GROMACS .gro file of C-alpha atoms in nm:
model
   66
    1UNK     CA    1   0.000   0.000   0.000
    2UNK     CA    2   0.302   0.208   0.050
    3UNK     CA    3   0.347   0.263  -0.330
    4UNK     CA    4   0.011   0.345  -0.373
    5UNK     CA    5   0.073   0.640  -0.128
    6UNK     CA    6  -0.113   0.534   0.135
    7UNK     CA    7   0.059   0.680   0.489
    8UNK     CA    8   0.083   0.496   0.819
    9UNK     CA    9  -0.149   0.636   1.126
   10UNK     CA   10  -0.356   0.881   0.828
   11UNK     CA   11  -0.734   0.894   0.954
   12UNK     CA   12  -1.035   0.679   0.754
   13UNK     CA   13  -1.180   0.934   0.602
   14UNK     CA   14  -1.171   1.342   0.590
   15UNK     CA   15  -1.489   1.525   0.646
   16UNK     CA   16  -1.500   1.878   0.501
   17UNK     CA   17  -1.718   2.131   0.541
   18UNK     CA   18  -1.784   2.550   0.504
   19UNK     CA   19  -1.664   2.481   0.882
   20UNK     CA   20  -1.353   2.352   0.801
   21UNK     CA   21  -1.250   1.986   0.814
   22UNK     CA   22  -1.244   1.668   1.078
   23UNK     CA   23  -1.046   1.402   1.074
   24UNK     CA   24  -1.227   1.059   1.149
   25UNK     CA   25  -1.137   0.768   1.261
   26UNK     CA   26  -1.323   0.432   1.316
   27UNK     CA   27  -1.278   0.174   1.563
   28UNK     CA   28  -1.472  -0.073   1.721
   29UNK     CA   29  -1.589  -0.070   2.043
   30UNK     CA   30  -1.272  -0.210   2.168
   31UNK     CA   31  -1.070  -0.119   1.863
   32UNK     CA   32  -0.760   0.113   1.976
   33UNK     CA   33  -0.553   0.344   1.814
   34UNK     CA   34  -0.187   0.237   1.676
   35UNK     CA   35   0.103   0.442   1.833
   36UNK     CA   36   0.132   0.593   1.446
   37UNK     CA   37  -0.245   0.746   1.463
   38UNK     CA   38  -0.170   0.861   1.771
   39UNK     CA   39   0.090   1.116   1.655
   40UNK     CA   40  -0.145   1.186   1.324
   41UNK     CA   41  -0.374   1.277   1.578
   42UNK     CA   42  -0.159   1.510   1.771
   43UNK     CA   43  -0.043   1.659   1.429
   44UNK     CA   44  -0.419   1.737   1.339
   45UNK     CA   45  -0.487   1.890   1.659
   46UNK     CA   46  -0.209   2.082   1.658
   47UNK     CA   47  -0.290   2.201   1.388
   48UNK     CA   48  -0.656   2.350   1.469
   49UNK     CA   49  -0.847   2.081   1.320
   50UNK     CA   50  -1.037   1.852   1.500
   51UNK     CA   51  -1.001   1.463   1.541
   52UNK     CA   52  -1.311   1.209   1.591
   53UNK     CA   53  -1.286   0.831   1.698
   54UNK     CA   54  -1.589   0.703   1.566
   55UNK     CA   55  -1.707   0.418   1.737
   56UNK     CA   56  -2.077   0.401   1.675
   57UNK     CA   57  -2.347   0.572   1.401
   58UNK     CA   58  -2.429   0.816   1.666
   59UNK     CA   59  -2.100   0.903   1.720
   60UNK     CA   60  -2.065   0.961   1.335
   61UNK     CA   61  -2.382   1.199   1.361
   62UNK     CA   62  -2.232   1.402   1.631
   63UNK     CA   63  -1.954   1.461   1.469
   64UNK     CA   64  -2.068   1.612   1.173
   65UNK     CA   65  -2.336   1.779   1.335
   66UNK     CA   66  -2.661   1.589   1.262
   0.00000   0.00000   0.00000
């Protein structure tokens, strides 16, 4: 996957919006989050932008405001 660009610890999927953008990651209820996500993470928050484990369809909602 390396060659294809993918990049260790990146989140699932990016939501944007006219608010700006969250980063969103999903995990089972007892999934955890690899020490490379982790740092992603940090960078995004660091950054301004927010970061969401998603571990549930409400969870999802909240997130991008529904």
């Amino acid at each position: 996957m390396k060659g294809m660009g993918v990049v260790a610890g990146v989140a699932d999927m990016l939501y944007l919006s006219p608010l700006g953008m969250i980063a969103l990651e999903f995990k089972t209820e007892t999934g955890r989050q690899s020490a490379s996500q982790k740092e992603w993470q940090r960078q995004i928050e660091s950054a301004g932008y927010q970061y969401v484990i998603i571990r549930s369809l409400q969870d999802f909602l909240t997130a991008i405001g529904k």
